[in-house]
Amino acid sequence: LVPFLFGLRKEFTTYKLKHAAAFRSIYSWRLFECLRSWQGAGRWTPTIAEFQEATDATPTARANFKELRLRVIEPAVKELREKNGLIVKWEPIKAGRKVTALRFEFEPDPQGALF
């Protein structure tokens, strides 16, 4: 039984609660969890549907990418930069005029917090 319990640590994302406790938005928290799960790669490329499911976006944000960008992505990325010391860059991936996926590239801030 012990090997199975210790094996669970490999399958789940762990982080210190103090890294996420200052977030005011649930979207920041969920984006942080997703980025943390891909920390070894340094990038995460979900489809729009995967991203909406992971962040539990509102129906209006699901229907319109502009709403998703303004209400979910940009505020969450800004909060991650300010409160967690992550350098997060994101860009939409398009097929024609339609956004089909997102690309997040992230790394810890090499300067860290100054105080």
Short mmCIF file of N, CA and C in Angstrom, two decimals:
data_model
loop_
_atom_site.label_atom_id
_atom_site.label_comp_id
_atom_site.label_asym_id
_atom_site.label_seq_id
_atom_site.Cartn_x
_atom_site.Cartn_y
_atom_site.Cartn_z
N LEU A 1 0.82 -1.20 0.00
CA LEU A 1 0.00 0.00 0.00
C LEU A 1 0.87 1.27 0.00
N VAL A 2 2.00 1.22 0.69
CA VAL A 2 2.88 2.39 0.79
C VAL A 2 3.41 2.83 -0.58
N PRO A 3 3.84 1.93 -1.47
CA PRO A 3 4.31 2.41 -2.78
C PRO A 3 3.22 3.14 -3.57
N PHE A 4 1.97 2.73 -3.40
CA PHE A 4 0.89 3.39 -4.12
C PHE A 4 0.64 4.79 -3.57
N LEU A 5 0.73 4.94 -2.25
CA LEU A 5 0.53 6.26 -1.66
C LEU A 5 1.64 7.22 -2.06
N PHE A 6 2.87 6.76 -2.08
CA PHE A 6 3.97 7.62 -2.50
C PHE A 6 3.95 7.85 -4.01
N GLY A 7 3.38 6.94 -4.75
CA GLY A 7 3.25 7.11 -6.19
C GLY A 7 2.28 8.21 -6.56
N LEU A 8 1.36 8.55 -5.66
CA LEU A 8 0.40 9.62 -5.92
C LEU A 8 1.08 10.98 -6.06
N ARG A 9 2.19 11.16 -5.41
CA ARG A 9 2.90 12.45 -5.49
C ARG A 9 3.37 12.73 -6.91
N LYS A 10 3.67 11.70 -7.65
CA LYS A 10 4.13 11.89 -9.02
C LYS A 10 3.01 12.31 -9.96
N GLU A 11 1.77 11.97 -9.61
CA GLU A 11 0.64 12.18 -10.51
C GLU A 11 -0.11 13.50 -10.26
N PHE A 12 0.22 14.20 -9.19
CA PHE A 12 -0.51 15.41 -8.85
C PHE A 12 0.46 16.58 -8.72
N THR A 13 -0.05 17.77 -9.00
CA THR A 13 0.74 18.98 -8.90
C THR A 13 0.75 19.44 -7.45
N THR A 14 1.92 19.70 -6.93
CA THR A 14 2.03 20.22 -5.56
C THR A 14 2.72 21.58 -5.59
N TYR A 15 2.33 22.43 -4.68
CA TYR A 15 2.95 23.73 -4.52
C TYR A 15 2.65 24.23 -3.12
N LYS A 16 3.43 25.18 -2.68
CA LYS A 16 3.21 25.76 -1.36
C LYS A 16 2.03 26.73 -1.45
N LEU A 17 1.17 26.67 -0.48
CA LEU A 17 -0.03 27.51 -0.47
C LEU A 17 0.32 28.99 -0.44
N LYS A 18 1.44 29.34 0.16
CA LYS A 18 1.81 30.76 0.23
C LYS A 18 2.06 31.36 -1.16
N HIS A 19 2.36 30.52 -2.16
CA HIS A 19 2.56 31.02 -3.52
C HIS A 19 1.26 31.41 -4.19
N ALA A 20 0.14 30.85 -3.74
CA ALA A 20 -1.13 31.13 -4.38
C ALA A 20 -2.12 31.84 -3.47
N ALA A 21 -1.80 32.05 -2.22
CA ALA A 21 -2.75 32.61 -1.27
C ALA A 21 -3.10 34.07 -1.57
N ALA A 22 -2.23 34.80 -2.21
CA ALA A 22 -2.46 36.22 -2.46
C ALA A 22 -3.34 36.48 -3.69
N PHE A 23 -3.66 35.45 -4.45
CA PHE A 23 -4.47 35.66 -5.65
C PHE A 23 -5.88 36.09 -5.28
N ARG A 24 -6.37 37.08 -5.99
CA ARG A 24 -7.73 37.56 -5.76
C ARG A 24 -8.72 36.92 -6.73
N SER A 25 -8.23 36.45 -7.85
CA SER A 25 -9.09 35.89 -8.89
C SER A 25 -8.96 34.37 -8.94
N ILE A 26 -10.07 33.70 -9.11
CA ILE A 26 -10.05 32.24 -9.24
C ILE A 26 -9.36 31.85 -10.54
N TYR A 27 -9.43 32.71 -11.55
CA TYR A 27 -8.76 32.42 -12.82
C TYR A 27 -7.25 32.42 -12.66
N SER A 28 -6.73 33.31 -11.82
CA SER A 28 -5.29 33.34 -11.56
C SER A 28 -4.86 32.06 -10.87
N TRP A 29 -5.65 31.63 -9.92
CA TRP A 29 -5.34 30.42 -9.18
C TRP A 29 -5.31 29.22 -10.11
N ARG A 30 -6.32 29.10 -10.96
CA ARG A 30 -6.39 27.94 -11.86
C ARG A 30 -5.32 27.99 -12.94
N LEU A 31 -5.02 29.17 -13.45
CA LEU A 31 -3.93 29.28 -14.42
C LEU A 31 -2.60 28.94 -13.76
N PHE A 32 -2.41 29.37 -12.51
CA PHE A 32 -1.19 29.03 -11.78
C PHE A 32 -1.05 27.53 -11.62
N GLU A 33 -2.15 26.84 -11.30
CA GLU A 33 -2.10 25.38 -11.17
C GLU A 33 -1.74 24.71 -12.49
N CYS A 34 -2.31 25.19 -13.57
CA CYS A 34 -2.00 24.61 -14.88
C CYS A 34 -0.54 24.84 -15.26
N LEU A 35 -0.06 26.05 -15.03
CA LEU A 35 1.33 26.35 -15.35
C LEU A 35 2.27 25.55 -14.45
N ARG A 36 1.89 25.37 -13.20
CA ARG A 36 2.71 24.59 -12.27
C ARG A 36 2.81 23.13 -12.71
N SER A 37 1.73 22.61 -13.27
CA SER A 37 1.75 21.22 -13.71
C SER A 37 2.66 21.03 -14.93
N TRP A 38 2.92 22.10 -15.67
CA TRP A 38 3.81 22.04 -16.84
C TRP A 38 5.14 22.74 -16.56
N GLN A 39 5.50 22.88 -15.30
CA GLN A 39 6.68 23.63 -14.91
C GLN A 39 7.96 23.06 -15.51
N GLY A 40 8.07 21.77 -15.62
CA GLY A 40 9.27 21.16 -16.17
C GLY A 40 9.50 21.52 -17.62
N ALA A 41 8.42 21.69 -18.38
CA ALA A 41 8.53 22.02 -19.79
C ALA A 41 8.74 23.51 -20.03
N GLY A 42 8.17 24.34 -19.15
CA GLY A 42 8.30 25.78 -19.33
C GLY A 42 7.32 26.37 -20.32
N ARG A 43 6.46 25.54 -20.86
CA ARG A 43 5.43 26.03 -21.78
C ARG A 43 4.20 25.13 -21.70
N TRP A 44 3.07 25.72 -22.01
CA TRP A 44 1.79 25.00 -21.99
C TRP A 44 0.99 25.49 -23.18
N THR A 45 0.52 24.57 -24.01
CA THR A 45 -0.23 24.92 -25.21
C THR A 45 -1.57 24.19 -25.21
N PRO A 46 -2.56 24.76 -24.51
CA PRO A 46 -3.89 24.13 -24.52
C PRO A 46 -4.72 24.62 -25.69
N THR A 47 -5.68 23.82 -26.10
CA THR A 47 -6.68 24.31 -27.05
C THR A 47 -7.59 25.26 -26.29
N ILE A 48 -8.39 26.01 -27.02
CA ILE A 48 -9.31 26.94 -26.36
C ILE A 48 -10.27 26.17 -25.45
N ALA A 49 -10.77 25.05 -25.91
CA ALA A 49 -11.70 24.27 -25.10
C ALA A 49 -11.03 23.75 -23.82
N GLU A 50 -9.80 23.28 -23.93
CA GLU A 50 -9.07 22.82 -22.75
C GLU A 50 -8.83 23.96 -21.77
N PHE A 51 -8.48 25.13 -22.29
CA PHE A 51 -8.24 26.27 -21.42
C PHE A 51 -9.52 26.70 -20.72
N GLN A 52 -10.61 26.75 -21.46
CA GLN A 52 -11.89 27.15 -20.87
C GLN A 52 -12.32 26.16 -19.79
N GLU A 53 -12.10 24.89 -20.04
CA GLU A 53 -12.44 23.86 -19.06
C GLU A 53 -11.55 23.96 -17.83
N ALA A 54 -10.25 24.20 -18.04
CA ALA A 54 -9.31 24.27 -16.92
C ALA A 54 -9.58 25.48 -16.03
N THR A 55 -9.97 26.60 -16.62
CA THR A 55 -10.22 27.80 -15.83
C THR A 55 -11.68 27.95 -15.42
N ASP A 56 -12.54 27.10 -15.93
CA ASP A 56 -13.98 27.17 -15.65
C ASP A 56 -14.52 28.56 -16.02
N ALA A 57 -14.26 28.95 -17.26
CA ALA A 57 -14.66 30.27 -17.74
C ALA A 57 -16.18 30.39 -17.82
N THR A 58 -16.67 31.62 -17.71
CA THR A 58 -18.10 31.89 -17.78
C THR A 58 -18.63 31.61 -19.18
N PRO A 59 -19.93 31.42 -19.33
CA PRO A 59 -20.49 31.18 -20.67
C PRO A 59 -20.23 32.31 -21.67
N THR A 60 -20.22 33.56 -21.21
CA THR A 60 -19.95 34.67 -22.15
C THR A 60 -18.48 34.64 -22.59
N ALA A 61 -17.59 34.26 -21.70
CA ALA A 61 -16.18 34.16 -22.07
C ALA A 61 -15.95 32.97 -22.99
N ARG A 62 -16.74 31.93 -22.84
CA ARG A 62 -16.62 30.77 -23.73
C ARG A 62 -17.11 31.09 -25.13
N ALA A 63 -18.09 31.96 -25.24
CA ALA A 63 -18.68 32.27 -26.54
C ALA A 63 -17.85 33.27 -27.34
N ASN A 64 -17.07 34.11 -26.65
CA ASN A 64 -16.38 35.20 -27.33
C ASN A 64 -14.93 35.26 -26.83
N PHE A 65 -13.97 35.14 -27.75
CA PHE A 65 -12.56 35.15 -27.34
C PHE A 65 -12.15 36.48 -26.75
N LYS A 66 -12.72 37.57 -27.23
CA LYS A 66 -12.37 38.88 -26.68
C LYS A 66 -12.71 38.94 -25.20
N GLU A 67 -13.87 38.44 -24.83
CA GLU A 67 -14.26 38.40 -23.41
C GLU A 67 -13.32 37.49 -22.62
N LEU A 68 -12.96 36.36 -23.20
CA LEU A 68 -12.03 35.45 -22.53
C LEU A 68 -10.69 36.14 -22.29
N ARG A 69 -10.21 36.85 -23.29
CA ARG A 69 -8.94 37.55 -23.17
C ARG A 69 -9.00 38.66 -22.12
N LEU A 70 -10.07 39.48 -22.17
CA LEU A 70 -10.17 40.63 -21.27
C LEU A 70 -10.52 40.25 -19.84
N ARG A 71 -11.34 39.24 -19.66
CA ARG A 71 -11.84 38.91 -18.32
C ARG A 71 -11.08 37.79 -17.63
N VAL A 72 -10.44 36.92 -18.42
CA VAL A 72 -9.79 35.75 -17.81
C VAL A 72 -8.27 35.80 -18.01
N ILE A 73 -7.81 35.83 -19.25
CA ILE A 73 -6.38 35.63 -19.51
C ILE A 73 -5.54 36.81 -19.03
N GLU A 74 -5.82 38.02 -19.51
CA GLU A 74 -4.98 39.16 -19.17
C GLU A 74 -4.94 39.48 -17.68
N PRO A 75 -6.08 39.49 -16.97
CA PRO A 75 -5.98 39.74 -15.52
C PRO A 75 -5.23 38.64 -14.78
N ALA A 76 -5.41 37.40 -15.19
CA ALA A 76 -4.72 36.30 -14.51
C ALA A 76 -3.22 36.36 -14.75
N VAL A 77 -2.80 36.65 -15.97
CA VAL A 77 -1.37 36.75 -16.28
C VAL A 77 -0.76 37.92 -15.53
N LYS A 78 -1.46 39.03 -15.49
CA LYS A 78 -0.96 40.21 -14.77
C LYS A 78 -0.78 39.90 -13.28
N GLU A 79 -1.73 39.21 -12.70
CA GLU A 79 -1.65 38.87 -11.28
C GLU A 79 -0.52 37.87 -11.01
N LEU A 80 -0.32 36.93 -11.91
CA LEU A 80 0.78 35.99 -11.75
C LEU A 80 2.13 36.70 -11.81
N ARG A 81 2.25 37.68 -12.69
CA ARG A 81 3.50 38.44 -12.79
C ARG A 81 3.76 39.24 -11.51
N GLU A 82 2.71 39.90 -11.00
CA GLU A 82 2.87 40.78 -9.85
C GLU A 82 3.06 40.03 -8.54
N LYS A 83 2.26 39.01 -8.31
CA LYS A 83 2.21 38.40 -6.99
C LYS A 83 3.00 37.11 -6.85
N ASN A 84 3.37 36.49 -7.96
CA ASN A 84 4.05 35.22 -7.84
C ASN A 84 5.46 35.23 -8.40
N GLY A 85 5.83 36.28 -9.08
CA GLY A 85 7.18 36.36 -9.61
C GLY A 85 7.42 35.45 -10.79
N LEU A 86 6.40 35.19 -11.56
CA LEU A 86 6.55 34.41 -12.78
C LEU A 86 6.61 35.34 -13.98
N ILE A 87 7.46 35.04 -14.90
CA ILE A 87 7.46 35.77 -16.17
C ILE A 87 6.62 34.92 -17.12
N VAL A 88 5.44 35.42 -17.43
CA VAL A 88 4.50 34.68 -18.27
C VAL A 88 4.28 35.45 -19.56
N LYS A 89 4.47 34.77 -20.67
CA LYS A 89 4.17 35.33 -21.98
C LYS A 89 3.13 34.41 -22.62
N TRP A 90 2.16 35.00 -23.26
CA TRP A 90 1.15 34.18 -23.92
C TRP A 90 0.83 34.76 -25.28
N GLU A 91 0.37 33.88 -26.15
CA GLU A 91 -0.05 34.32 -27.48
C GLU A 91 -1.13 33.37 -28.00
N PRO A 92 -2.06 33.90 -28.78
CA PRO A 92 -3.07 33.04 -29.38
C PRO A 92 -2.50 32.33 -30.61
N ILE A 93 -2.96 31.13 -30.85
CA ILE A 93 -2.61 30.38 -32.04
C ILE A 93 -3.86 30.34 -32.90
N LYS A 94 -3.73 30.82 -34.12
CA LYS A 94 -4.89 30.97 -34.99
C LYS A 94 -4.87 30.00 -36.15
N ALA A 95 -6.06 29.63 -36.60
CA ALA A 95 -6.26 28.90 -37.84
C ALA A 95 -7.17 29.81 -38.67
N GLY A 96 -6.57 30.56 -39.56
CA GLY A 96 -7.33 31.57 -40.28
C GLY A 96 -7.54 32.76 -39.35
N ARG A 97 -8.80 33.12 -39.15
CA ARG A 97 -9.12 34.21 -38.24
C ARG A 97 -9.54 33.72 -36.87
N LYS A 98 -9.76 32.42 -36.75
CA LYS A 98 -10.26 31.86 -35.50
C LYS A 98 -9.10 31.43 -34.60
N VAL A 99 -9.20 31.78 -33.32
CA VAL A 99 -8.21 31.36 -32.34
C VAL A 99 -8.55 29.93 -31.94
N THR A 100 -7.60 29.02 -32.13
CA THR A 100 -7.84 27.61 -31.84
C THR A 100 -7.12 27.13 -30.59
N ALA A 101 -6.03 27.82 -30.21
CA ALA A 101 -5.26 27.39 -29.05
C ALA A 101 -4.52 28.59 -28.47
N LEU A 102 -3.92 28.38 -27.33
CA LEU A 102 -3.10 29.40 -26.68
C LEU A 102 -1.73 28.82 -26.37
N ARG A 103 -0.73 29.66 -26.37
CA ARG A 103 0.61 29.22 -26.01
C ARG A 103 1.10 30.07 -24.85
N PHE A 104 1.37 29.43 -23.74
CA PHE A 104 1.91 30.09 -22.56
C PHE A 104 3.36 29.66 -22.40
N GLU A 105 4.25 30.62 -22.27
CA GLU A 105 5.65 30.34 -21.96
C GLU A 105 5.93 31.06 -20.65
N PHE A 106 6.56 30.36 -19.72
CA PHE A 106 6.73 30.92 -18.39
C PHE A 106 8.02 30.43 -17.76
N GLU A 107 8.52 31.23 -16.84
CA GLU A 107 9.70 30.89 -16.06
C GLU A 107 9.69 31.74 -14.80
N PRO A 108 10.38 31.28 -13.77
CA PRO A 108 10.48 32.12 -12.57
C PRO A 108 11.32 33.36 -12.88
N ASP A 109 10.97 34.45 -12.24
CA ASP A 109 11.71 35.69 -12.42
C ASP A 109 13.12 35.52 -11.87
N PRO A 110 14.15 35.68 -12.70
CA PRO A 110 15.52 35.48 -12.21
C PRO A 110 15.94 36.49 -11.15
N GLN A 111 15.31 37.68 -11.14
CA GLN A 111 15.64 38.68 -10.13
C GLN A 111 14.94 38.42 -8.81
N GLY A 112 13.81 37.72 -8.85
CA GLY A 112 13.08 37.42 -7.63
C GLY A 112 12.49 38.68 -7.02
N ALA A 113 11.96 38.52 -5.83
CA ALA A 113 11.37 39.66 -5.13
C ALA A 113 12.49 40.47 -4.46
N LEU A 114 12.37 41.76 -4.54
CA LEU A 114 13.40 42.62 -3.97
C LEU A 114 13.20 42.85 -2.47
N PHE A 115 12.00 42.61 -1.98
CA PHE A 115 11.76 42.78 -0.55
C PHE A 115 10.83 41.74 -0.02
#
